[in-house]
mmCIF file of C-alpha atoms in Angstrom:
data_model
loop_
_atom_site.group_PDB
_atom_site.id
_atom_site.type_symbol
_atom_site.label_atom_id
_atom_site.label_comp_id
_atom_site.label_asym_id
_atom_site.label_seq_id
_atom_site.Cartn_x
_atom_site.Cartn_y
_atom_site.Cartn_z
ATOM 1 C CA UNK A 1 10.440 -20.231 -13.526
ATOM 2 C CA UNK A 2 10.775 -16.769 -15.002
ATOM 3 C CA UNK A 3 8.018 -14.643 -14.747
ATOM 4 C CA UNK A 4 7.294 -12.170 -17.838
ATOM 5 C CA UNK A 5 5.719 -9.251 -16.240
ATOM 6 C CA UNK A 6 4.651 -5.830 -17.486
ATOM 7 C CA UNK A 7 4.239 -2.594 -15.186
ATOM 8 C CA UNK A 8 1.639 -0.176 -15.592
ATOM 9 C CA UNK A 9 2.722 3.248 -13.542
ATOM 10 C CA UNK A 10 6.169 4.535 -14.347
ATOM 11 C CA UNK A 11 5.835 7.280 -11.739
ATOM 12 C CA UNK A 12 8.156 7.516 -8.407
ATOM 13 C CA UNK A 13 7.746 4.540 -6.826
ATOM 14 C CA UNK A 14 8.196 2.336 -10.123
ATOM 15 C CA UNK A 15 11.476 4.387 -11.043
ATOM 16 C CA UNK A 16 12.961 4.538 -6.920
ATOM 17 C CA UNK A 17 12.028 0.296 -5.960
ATOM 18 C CA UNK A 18 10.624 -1.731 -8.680
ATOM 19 C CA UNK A 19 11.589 -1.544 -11.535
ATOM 20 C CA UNK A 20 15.594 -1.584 -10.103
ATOM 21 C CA UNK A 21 14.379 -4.802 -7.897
ATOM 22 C CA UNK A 22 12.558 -5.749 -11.043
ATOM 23 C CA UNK A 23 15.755 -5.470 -12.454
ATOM 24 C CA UNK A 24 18.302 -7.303 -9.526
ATOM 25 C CA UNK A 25 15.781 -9.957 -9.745
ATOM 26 C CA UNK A 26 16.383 -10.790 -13.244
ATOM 27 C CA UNK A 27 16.714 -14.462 -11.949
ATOM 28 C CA UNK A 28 12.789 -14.669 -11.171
ATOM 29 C CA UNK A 29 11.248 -11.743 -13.850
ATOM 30 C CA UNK A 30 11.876 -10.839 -17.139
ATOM 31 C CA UNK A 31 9.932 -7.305 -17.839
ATOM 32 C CA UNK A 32 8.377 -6.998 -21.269
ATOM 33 C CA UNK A 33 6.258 -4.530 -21.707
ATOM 34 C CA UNK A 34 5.759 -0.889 -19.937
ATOM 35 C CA UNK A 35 2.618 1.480 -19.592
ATOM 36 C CA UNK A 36 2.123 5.586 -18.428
ATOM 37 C CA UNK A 37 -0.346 8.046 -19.589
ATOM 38 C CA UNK A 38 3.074 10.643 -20.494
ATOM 39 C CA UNK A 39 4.251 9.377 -23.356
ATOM 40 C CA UNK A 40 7.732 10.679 -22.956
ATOM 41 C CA UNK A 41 8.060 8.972 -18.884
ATOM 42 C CA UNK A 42 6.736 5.450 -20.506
ATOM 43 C CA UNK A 43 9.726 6.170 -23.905
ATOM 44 C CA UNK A 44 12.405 6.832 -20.941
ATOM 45 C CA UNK A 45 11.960 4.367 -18.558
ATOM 46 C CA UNK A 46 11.368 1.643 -21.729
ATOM 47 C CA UNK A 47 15.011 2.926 -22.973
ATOM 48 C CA UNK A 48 16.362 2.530 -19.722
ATOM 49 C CA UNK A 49 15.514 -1.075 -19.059
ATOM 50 C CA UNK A 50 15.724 -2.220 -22.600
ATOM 51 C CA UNK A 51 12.243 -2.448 -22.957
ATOM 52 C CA UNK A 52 10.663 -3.259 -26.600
ATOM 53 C CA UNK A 53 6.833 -2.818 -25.829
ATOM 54 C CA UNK A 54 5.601 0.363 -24.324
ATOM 55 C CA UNK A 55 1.693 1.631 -24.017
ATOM 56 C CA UNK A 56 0.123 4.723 -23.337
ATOM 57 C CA UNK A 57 -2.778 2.940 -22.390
ATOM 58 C CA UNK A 58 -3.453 -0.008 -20.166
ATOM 59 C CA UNK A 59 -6.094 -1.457 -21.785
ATOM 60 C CA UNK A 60 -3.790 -1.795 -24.797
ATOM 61 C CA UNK A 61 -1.462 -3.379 -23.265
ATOM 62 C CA UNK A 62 -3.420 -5.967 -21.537
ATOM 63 C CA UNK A 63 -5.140 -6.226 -25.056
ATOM 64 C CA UNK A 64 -1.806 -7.118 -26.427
ATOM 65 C CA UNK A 65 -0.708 -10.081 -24.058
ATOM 66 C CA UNK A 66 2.722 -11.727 -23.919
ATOM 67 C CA UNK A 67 3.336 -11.419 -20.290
ATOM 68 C CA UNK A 68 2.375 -13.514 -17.199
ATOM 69 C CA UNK A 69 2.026 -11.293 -14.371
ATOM 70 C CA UNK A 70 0.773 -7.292 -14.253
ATOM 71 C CA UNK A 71 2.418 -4.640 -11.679
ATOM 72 C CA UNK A 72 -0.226 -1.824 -11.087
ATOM 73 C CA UNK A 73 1.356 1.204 -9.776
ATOM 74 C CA UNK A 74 -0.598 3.707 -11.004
ATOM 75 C CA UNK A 75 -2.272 6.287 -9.109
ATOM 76 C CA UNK A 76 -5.348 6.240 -6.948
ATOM 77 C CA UNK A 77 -7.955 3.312 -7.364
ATOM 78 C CA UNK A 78 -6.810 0.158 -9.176
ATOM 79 C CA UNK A 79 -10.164 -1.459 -9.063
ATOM 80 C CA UNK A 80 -10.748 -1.410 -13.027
ATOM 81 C CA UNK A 81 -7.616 -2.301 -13.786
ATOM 82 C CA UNK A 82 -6.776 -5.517 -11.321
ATOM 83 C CA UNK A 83 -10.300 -6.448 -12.589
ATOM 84 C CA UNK A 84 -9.076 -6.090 -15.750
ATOM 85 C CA UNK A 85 -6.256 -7.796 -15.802
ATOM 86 C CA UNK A 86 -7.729 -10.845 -13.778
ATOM 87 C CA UNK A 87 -10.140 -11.385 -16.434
ATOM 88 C CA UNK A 88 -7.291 -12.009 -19.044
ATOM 89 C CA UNK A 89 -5.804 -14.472 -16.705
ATOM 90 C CA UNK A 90 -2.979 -12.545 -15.637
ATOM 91 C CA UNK A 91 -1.831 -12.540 -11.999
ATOM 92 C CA UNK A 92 -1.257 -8.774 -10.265
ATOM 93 C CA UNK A 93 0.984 -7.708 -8.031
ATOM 94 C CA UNK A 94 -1.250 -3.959 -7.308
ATOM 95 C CA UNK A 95 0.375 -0.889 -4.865
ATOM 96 C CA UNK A 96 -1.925 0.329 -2.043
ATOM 97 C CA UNK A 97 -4.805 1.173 -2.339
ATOM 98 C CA UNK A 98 -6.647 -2.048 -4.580
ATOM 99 C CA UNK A 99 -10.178 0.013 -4.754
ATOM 100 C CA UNK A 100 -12.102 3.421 -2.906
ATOM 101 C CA UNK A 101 -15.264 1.301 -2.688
ATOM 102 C CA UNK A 102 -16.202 -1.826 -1.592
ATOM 103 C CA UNK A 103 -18.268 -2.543 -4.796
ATOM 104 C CA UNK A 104 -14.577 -2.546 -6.366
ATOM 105 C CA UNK A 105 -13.196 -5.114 -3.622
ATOM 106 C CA UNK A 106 -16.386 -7.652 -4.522
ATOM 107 C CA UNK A 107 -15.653 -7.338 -8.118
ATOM 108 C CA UNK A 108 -12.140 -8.467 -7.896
ATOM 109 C CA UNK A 109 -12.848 -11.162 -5.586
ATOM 110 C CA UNK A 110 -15.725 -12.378 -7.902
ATOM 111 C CA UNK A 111 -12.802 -12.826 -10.204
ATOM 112 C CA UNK A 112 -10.420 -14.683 -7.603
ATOM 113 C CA UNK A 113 -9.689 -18.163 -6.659
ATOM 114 C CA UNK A 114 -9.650 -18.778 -3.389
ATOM 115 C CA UNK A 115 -7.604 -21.772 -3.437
ATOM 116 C CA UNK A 116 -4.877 -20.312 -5.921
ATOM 117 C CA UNK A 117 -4.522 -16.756 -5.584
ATOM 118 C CA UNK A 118 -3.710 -14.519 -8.159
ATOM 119 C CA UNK A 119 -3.497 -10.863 -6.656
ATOM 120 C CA UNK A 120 -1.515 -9.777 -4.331
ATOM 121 C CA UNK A 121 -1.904 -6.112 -2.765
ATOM 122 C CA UNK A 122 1.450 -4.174 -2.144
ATOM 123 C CA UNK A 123 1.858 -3.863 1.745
ATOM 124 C CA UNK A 124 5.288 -4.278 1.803
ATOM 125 C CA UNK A 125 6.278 -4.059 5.528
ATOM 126 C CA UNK A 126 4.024 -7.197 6.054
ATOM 127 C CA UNK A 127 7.345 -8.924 4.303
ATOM 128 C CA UNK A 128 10.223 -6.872 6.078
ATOM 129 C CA UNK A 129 12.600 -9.069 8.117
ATOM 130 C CA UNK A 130 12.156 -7.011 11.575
ATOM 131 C CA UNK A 131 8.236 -7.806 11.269
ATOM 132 C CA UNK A 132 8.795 -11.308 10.277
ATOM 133 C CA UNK A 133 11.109 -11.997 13.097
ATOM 134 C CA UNK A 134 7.491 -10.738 15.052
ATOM 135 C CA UNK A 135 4.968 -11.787 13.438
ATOM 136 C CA UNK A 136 3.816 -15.605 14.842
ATOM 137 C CA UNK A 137 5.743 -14.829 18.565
ATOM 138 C CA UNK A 138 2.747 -12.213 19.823
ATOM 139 C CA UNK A 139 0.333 -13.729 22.395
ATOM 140 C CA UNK A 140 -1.630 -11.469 24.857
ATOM 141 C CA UNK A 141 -1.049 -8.309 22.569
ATOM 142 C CA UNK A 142 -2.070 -5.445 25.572
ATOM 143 C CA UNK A 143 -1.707 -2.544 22.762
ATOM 144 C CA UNK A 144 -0.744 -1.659 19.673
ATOM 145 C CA UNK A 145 0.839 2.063 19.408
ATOM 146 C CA UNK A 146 1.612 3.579 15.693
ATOM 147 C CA UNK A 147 3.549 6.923 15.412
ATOM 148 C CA UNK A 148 4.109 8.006 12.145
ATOM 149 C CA UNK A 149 5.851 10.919 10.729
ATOM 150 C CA UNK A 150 5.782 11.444 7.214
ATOM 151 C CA UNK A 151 7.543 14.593 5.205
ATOM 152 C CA UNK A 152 6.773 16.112 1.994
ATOM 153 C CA UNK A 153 7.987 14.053 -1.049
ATOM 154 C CA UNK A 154 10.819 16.718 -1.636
ATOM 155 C CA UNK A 155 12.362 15.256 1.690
ATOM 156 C CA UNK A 156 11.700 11.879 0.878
ATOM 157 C CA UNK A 157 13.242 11.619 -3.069
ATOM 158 C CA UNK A 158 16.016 14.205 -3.117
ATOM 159 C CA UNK A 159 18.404 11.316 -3.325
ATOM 160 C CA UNK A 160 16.891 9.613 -6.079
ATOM 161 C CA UNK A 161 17.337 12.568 -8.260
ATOM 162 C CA UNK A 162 14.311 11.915 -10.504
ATOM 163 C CA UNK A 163 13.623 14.218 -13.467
ATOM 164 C CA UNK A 164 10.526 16.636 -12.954
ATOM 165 C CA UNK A 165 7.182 15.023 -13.763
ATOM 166 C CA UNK A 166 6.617 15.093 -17.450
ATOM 167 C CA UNK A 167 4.379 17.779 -18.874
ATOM 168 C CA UNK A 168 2.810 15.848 -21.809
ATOM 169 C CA UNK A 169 0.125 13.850 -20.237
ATOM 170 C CA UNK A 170 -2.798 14.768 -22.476
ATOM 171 C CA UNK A 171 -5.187 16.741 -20.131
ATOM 172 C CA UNK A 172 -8.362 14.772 -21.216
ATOM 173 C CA UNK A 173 -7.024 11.764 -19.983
ATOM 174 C CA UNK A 174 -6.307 13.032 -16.634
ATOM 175 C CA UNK A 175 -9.443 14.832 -16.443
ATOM 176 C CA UNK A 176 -11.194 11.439 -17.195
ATOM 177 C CA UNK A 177 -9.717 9.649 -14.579
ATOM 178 C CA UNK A 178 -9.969 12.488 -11.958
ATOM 179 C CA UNK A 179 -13.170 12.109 -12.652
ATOM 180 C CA UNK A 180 -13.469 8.362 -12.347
ATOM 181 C CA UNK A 181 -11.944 8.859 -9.100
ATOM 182 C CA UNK A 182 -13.968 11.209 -7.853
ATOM 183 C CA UNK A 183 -17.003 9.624 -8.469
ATOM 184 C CA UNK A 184 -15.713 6.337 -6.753
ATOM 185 C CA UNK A 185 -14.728 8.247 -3.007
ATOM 186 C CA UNK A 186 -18.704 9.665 -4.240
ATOM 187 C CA UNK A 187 -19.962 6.279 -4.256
ATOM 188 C CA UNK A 188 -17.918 5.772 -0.861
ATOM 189 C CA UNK A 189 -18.490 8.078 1.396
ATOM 190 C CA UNK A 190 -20.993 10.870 -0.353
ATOM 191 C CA UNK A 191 -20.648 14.473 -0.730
ATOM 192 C CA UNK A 192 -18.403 14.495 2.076
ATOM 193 C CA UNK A 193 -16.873 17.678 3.384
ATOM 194 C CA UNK A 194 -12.843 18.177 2.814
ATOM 195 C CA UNK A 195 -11.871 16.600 5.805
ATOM 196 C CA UNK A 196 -13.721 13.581 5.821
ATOM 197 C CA UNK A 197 -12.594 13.482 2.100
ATOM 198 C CA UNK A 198 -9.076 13.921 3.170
ATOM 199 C CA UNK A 199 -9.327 11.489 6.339
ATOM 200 C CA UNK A 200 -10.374 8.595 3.706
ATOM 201 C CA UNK A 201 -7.964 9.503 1.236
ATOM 202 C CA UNK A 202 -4.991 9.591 3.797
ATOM 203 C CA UNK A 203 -5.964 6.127 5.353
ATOM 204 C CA UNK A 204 -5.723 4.122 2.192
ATOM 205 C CA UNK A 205 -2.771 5.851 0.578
ATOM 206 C CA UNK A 206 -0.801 5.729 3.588
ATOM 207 C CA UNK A 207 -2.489 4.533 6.792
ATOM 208 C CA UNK A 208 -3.190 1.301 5.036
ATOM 209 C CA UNK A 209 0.444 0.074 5.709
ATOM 210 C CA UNK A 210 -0.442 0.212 9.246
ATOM 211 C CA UNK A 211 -3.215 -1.593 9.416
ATOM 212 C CA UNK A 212 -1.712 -4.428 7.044
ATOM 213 C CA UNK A 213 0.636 -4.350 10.244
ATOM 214 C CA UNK A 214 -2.420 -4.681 12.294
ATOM 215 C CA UNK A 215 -3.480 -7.247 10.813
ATOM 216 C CA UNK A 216 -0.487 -9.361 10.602
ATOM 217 C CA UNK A 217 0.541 -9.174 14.136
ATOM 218 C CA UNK A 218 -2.777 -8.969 16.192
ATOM 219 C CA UNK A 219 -5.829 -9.749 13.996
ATOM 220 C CA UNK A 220 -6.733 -6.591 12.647
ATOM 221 C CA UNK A 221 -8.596 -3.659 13.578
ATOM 222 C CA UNK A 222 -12.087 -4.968 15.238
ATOM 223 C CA UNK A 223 -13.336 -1.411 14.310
ATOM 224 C CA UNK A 224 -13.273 2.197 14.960
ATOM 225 C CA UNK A 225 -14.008 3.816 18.118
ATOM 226 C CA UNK A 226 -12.357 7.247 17.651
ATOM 227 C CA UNK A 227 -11.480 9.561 14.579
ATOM 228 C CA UNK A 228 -10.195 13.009 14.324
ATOM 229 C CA UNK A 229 -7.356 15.525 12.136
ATOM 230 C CA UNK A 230 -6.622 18.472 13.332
ATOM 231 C CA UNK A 231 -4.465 21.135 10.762
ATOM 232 C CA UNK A 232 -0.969 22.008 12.239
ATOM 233 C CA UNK A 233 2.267 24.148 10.272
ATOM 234 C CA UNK A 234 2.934 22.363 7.444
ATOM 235 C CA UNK A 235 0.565 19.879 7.203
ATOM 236 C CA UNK A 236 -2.706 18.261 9.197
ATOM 237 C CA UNK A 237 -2.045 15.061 11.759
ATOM 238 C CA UNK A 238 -4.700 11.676 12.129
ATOM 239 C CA UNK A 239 -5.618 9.899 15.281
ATOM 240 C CA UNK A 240 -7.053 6.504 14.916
ATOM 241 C CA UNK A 241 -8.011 4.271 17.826
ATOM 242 C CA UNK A 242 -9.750 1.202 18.624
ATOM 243 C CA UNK A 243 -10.120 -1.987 19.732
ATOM 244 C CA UNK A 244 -7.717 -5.388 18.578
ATOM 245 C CA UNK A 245 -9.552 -8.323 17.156
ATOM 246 C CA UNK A 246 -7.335 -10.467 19.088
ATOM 247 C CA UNK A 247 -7.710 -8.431 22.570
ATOM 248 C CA UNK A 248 -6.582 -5.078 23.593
ATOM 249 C CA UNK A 249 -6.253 -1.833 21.542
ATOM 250 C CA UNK A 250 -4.733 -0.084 18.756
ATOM 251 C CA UNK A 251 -4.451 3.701 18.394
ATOM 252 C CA UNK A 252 -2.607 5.267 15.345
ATOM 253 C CA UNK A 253 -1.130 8.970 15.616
ATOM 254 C CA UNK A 254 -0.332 10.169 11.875
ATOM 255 C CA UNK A 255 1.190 13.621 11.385
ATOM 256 C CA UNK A 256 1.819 15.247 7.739
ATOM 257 C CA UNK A 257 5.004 17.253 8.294
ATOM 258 C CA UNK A 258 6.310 19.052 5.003
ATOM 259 C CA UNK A 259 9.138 20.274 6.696
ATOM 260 C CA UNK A 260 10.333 17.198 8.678
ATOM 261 C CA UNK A 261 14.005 16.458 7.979
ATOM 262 C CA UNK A 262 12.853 12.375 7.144
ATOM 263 C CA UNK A 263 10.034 9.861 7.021
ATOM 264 C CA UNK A 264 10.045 7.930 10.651
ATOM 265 C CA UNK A 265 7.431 5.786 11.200
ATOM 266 C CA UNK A 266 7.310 3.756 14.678
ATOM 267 C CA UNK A 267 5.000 0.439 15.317
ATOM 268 C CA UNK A 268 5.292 -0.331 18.954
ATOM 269 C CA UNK A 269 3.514 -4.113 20.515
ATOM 270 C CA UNK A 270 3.151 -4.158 24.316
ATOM 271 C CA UNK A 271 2.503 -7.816 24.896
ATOM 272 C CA UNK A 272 1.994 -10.026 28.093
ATOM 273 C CA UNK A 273 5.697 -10.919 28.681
ATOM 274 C CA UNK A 274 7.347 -7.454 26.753
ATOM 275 C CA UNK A 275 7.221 -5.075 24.007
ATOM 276 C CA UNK A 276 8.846 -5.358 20.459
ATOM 277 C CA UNK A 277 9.735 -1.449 18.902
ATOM 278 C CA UNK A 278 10.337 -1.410 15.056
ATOM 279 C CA UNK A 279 10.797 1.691 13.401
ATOM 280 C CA UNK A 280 10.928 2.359 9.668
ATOM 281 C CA UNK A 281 12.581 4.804 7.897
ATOM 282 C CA UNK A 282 11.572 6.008 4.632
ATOM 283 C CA UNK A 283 10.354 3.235 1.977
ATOM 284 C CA UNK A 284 11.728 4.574 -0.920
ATOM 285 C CA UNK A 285 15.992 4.010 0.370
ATOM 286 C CA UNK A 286 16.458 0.664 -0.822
ATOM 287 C CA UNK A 287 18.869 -0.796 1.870
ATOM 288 C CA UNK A 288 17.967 1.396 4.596
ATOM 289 C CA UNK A 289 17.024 -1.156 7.262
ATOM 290 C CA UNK A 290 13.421 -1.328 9.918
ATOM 291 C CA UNK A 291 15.384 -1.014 13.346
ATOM 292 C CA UNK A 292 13.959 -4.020 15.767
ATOM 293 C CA UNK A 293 14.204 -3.834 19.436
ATOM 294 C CA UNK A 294 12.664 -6.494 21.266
ATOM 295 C CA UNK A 295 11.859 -6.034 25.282
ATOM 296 C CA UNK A 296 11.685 -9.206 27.581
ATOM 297 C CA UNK A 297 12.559 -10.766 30.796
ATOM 298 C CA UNK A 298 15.972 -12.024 29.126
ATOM 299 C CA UNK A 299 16.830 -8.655 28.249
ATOM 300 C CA UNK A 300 16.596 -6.385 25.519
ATOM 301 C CA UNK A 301 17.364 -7.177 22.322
ATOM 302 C CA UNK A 302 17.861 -5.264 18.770
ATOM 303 C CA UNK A 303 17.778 -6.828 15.059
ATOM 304 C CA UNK A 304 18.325 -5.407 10.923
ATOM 305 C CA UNK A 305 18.159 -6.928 8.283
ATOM 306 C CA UNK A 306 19.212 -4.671 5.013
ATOM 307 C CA UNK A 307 17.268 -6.965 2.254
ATOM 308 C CA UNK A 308 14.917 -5.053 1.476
ATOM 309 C CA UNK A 309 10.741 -5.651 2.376
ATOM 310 C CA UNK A 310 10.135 -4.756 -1.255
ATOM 311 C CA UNK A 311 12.369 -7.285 -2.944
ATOM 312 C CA UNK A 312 11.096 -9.752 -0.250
ATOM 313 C CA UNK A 313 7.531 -8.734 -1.519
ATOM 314 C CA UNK A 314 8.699 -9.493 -5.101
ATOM 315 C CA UNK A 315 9.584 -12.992 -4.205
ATOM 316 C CA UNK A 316 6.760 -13.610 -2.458
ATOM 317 C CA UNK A 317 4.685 -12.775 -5.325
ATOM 318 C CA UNK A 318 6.652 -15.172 -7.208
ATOM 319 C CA UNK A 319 5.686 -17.758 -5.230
ATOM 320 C CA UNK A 320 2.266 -17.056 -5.123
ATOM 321 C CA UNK A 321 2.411 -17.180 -9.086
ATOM 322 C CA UNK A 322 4.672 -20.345 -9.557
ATOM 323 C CA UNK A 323 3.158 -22.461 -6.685
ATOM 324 C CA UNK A 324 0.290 -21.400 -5.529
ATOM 325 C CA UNK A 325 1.776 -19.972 -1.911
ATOM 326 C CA UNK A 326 -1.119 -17.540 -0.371
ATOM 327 C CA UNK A 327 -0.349 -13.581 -0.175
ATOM 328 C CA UNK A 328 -0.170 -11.797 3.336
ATOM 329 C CA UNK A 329 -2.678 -9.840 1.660
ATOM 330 C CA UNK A 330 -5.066 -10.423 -0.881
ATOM 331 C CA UNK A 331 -8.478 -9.042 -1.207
ATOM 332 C CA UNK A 332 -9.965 -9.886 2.228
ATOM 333 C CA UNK A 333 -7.153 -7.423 3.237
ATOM 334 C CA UNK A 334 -8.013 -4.903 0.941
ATOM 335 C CA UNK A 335 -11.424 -4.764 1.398
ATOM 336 C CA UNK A 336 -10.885 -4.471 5.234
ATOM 337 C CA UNK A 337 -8.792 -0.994 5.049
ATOM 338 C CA UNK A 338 -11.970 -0.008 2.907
ATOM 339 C CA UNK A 339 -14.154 -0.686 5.162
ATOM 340 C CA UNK A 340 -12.155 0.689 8.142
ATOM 341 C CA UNK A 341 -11.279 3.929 6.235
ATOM 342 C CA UNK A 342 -14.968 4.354 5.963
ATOM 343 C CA UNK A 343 -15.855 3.663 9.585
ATOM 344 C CA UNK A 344 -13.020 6.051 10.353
ATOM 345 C CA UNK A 345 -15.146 8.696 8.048
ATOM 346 C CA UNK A 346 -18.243 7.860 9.504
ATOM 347 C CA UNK A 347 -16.677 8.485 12.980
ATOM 348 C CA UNK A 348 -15.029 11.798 12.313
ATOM 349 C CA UNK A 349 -18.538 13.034 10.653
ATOM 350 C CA UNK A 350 -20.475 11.921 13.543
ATOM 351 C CA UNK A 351 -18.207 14.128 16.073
ATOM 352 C CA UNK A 352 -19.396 17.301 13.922
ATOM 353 C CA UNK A 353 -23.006 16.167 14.099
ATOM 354 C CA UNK A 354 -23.083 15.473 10.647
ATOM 355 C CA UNK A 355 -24.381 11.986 8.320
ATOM 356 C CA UNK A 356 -22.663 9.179 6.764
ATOM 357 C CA UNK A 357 -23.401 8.478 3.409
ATOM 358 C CA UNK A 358 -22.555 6.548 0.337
ATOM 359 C CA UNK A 359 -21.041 2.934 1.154
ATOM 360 C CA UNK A 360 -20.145 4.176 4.722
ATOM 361 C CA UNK A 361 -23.464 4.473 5.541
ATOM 362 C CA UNK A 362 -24.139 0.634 5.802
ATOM 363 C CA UNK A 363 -21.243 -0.367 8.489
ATOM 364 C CA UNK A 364 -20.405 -3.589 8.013
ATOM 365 C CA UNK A 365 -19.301 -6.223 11.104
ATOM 366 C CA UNK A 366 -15.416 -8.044 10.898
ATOM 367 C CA UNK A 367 -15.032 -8.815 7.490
#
């Protein structure tokens, strides 16, 4: 079956992996319809795929119908418009991060059925081959060491030689939904200072991808024991750490670089009979392979695979759509990055001496 799907978010990561995917998939999806606040991004992008509808507005489009399935990859929280879009019937396929609150994350799943799922959320590296080859093999996970590295965009999209961002977004409409947004992290974590602010914003933009990991391979985060940033040249860093659901610990190191010659990320398992290594380089090179290298008593042992996670992810979502096959993650995976992101908060603020408040004031157990 060929899905019809439209795509609301025609920014970097729509214009660098899906939409191309969107279109080398052309076997699976069929993309009808197109949706960005700058009028002149949404006319380009449209021309370039041979797209007939295009929207300005979401709401419009969803209003308007015709399509099967919605890709939300707009910026920050998607809450409204997965909710949205589930509603009409649609299934989503929405980019990190699904919500800022946990109010969001119990709206959507209000909306869900739990024995035919119709949202996926966009953690790609759950689907890449060197994780696969992992995930399902790990018993008596010791620790779980993430080192990420992670350059300034500049770094990161030179190749793709993408046009500067368009100038004619009409400034009420992004001062409405900076706004919006600002009023959910509000509702999340209260007035909190900059750094706390930051903290929460960093873990589900970009953090969030780790902890999908995580989650795949040993259970999740079973909390938050330790949270701190510290500024450095170029950039501030993250330190995460805490105990594994399944048994042992995690800790994650995460370092803004603006000057760092590429994106390096590095997910290391030490287990009871070895250690598996995979390290990622940036997300946006289509083809550029996760390096494996696994670490037993037969030896050691490296694996790529050049598909890439994303167009893995894309197929995946088409068989959650056409029959019914679960996500890696759906909401119960979104809504525990919120609620880790906010224990992180709430442990960073209580190392200056300072309160908790909004949602992150009421810690919640395991989700």
């Amino acid at each position: 079956m060929r899905l019809k799907v439209a795509v609301a978010g025609l920014g970097a990561i729509a214009q660098t992996v899906h939409l191309p995917l969107l279109e080398r998939r052309s076997d699976l999806f069929e993309v009808v319809a197109v949706c960005d606040i700058s009028p002149s991004l949404t006319r380009r992008v449209a021309d370039r795929y041979g797209v007939a509808r295009r929207h300005t507005d979401v709401t419009a489009m969803l209003d308007g119908g015709g399509f099967d399935a919605l890709l939300v990859l707009t910026s920050g929280s998607h809450g409204h418009v997965v909710a949205d879009a589930l509603r009409r019937g649609h299934a989503v396929l929405c980019e990190k991060p699904l919500a800022y609150t946990r109010a969001e994350v119990d709206q959507i799943a209000a909306l869900e059925d739990p024995e035919r799922p119709r949202l996926m959320v966009g953690y790609m590296k759950q689907y890449d081959p060197a994780v696969q080859r992992m995930a399902g093999r790990l018993t008596g996970v010791r620790a779980v060491q993430v080192t990420v590295l992670h350059p300034g965009d500049g770094s990161q999209l030179a190749f793709a030689r993408l046009p500067p961002p368009a100038g004619d977004v009409p400034a009420e409409v992004a001062d409405r939904l900076r706004a919006r947004d600002d009023e959910l992290v509000r509702a999340a974590i209260g007035e909190a200072g900059t750094e706390a602010r930051w903290l929460y914003m960093t873990i589900l933009n970009s953090i969030c991808h780790d902890l999908s990991l995580l989650r795949l391979l040993a259970g999740g985060p079973g909390g938050v024991d330790h949270a701190a940033t510290w500024p450095g040249p170029g950039g501030r860093s993250v330190e995460l750490s805490g105990p594994l659901r399944t048994g042992g610990r995690y800790a994650v190191h995460w370092h803004y670089l603006e000057g760092y010659p590429s994106y390096r990320e590095t997910v290391a398992v030490h287990h009871a009979t070895g250690s598996f290594e995979v390290v990622f380089p940036t997300p946006y090179l289509l083809g550029a392979a996760a390096r494996l290298t696994d670490v037993s008593v037969q030896g050691r042992l490296s694996f790529q695979d050049v598909t890439p996670s994303f167009e893995r992810e894309l197929v995946a979502f088409h068989e959650m759509v056409t029959l019914g096959e679960p996500p890696l993650t759906g909401v119960r995976g979104a809504l525990e990055d919120v609620v880790t992101a906010q224990q992180a908060v709430s442990r960073l603020l209580a190392g200056h001496g300072l309160p908790t408040a909004g949602e992150a004031r009421t810690e919640v157990g395991p989700v």
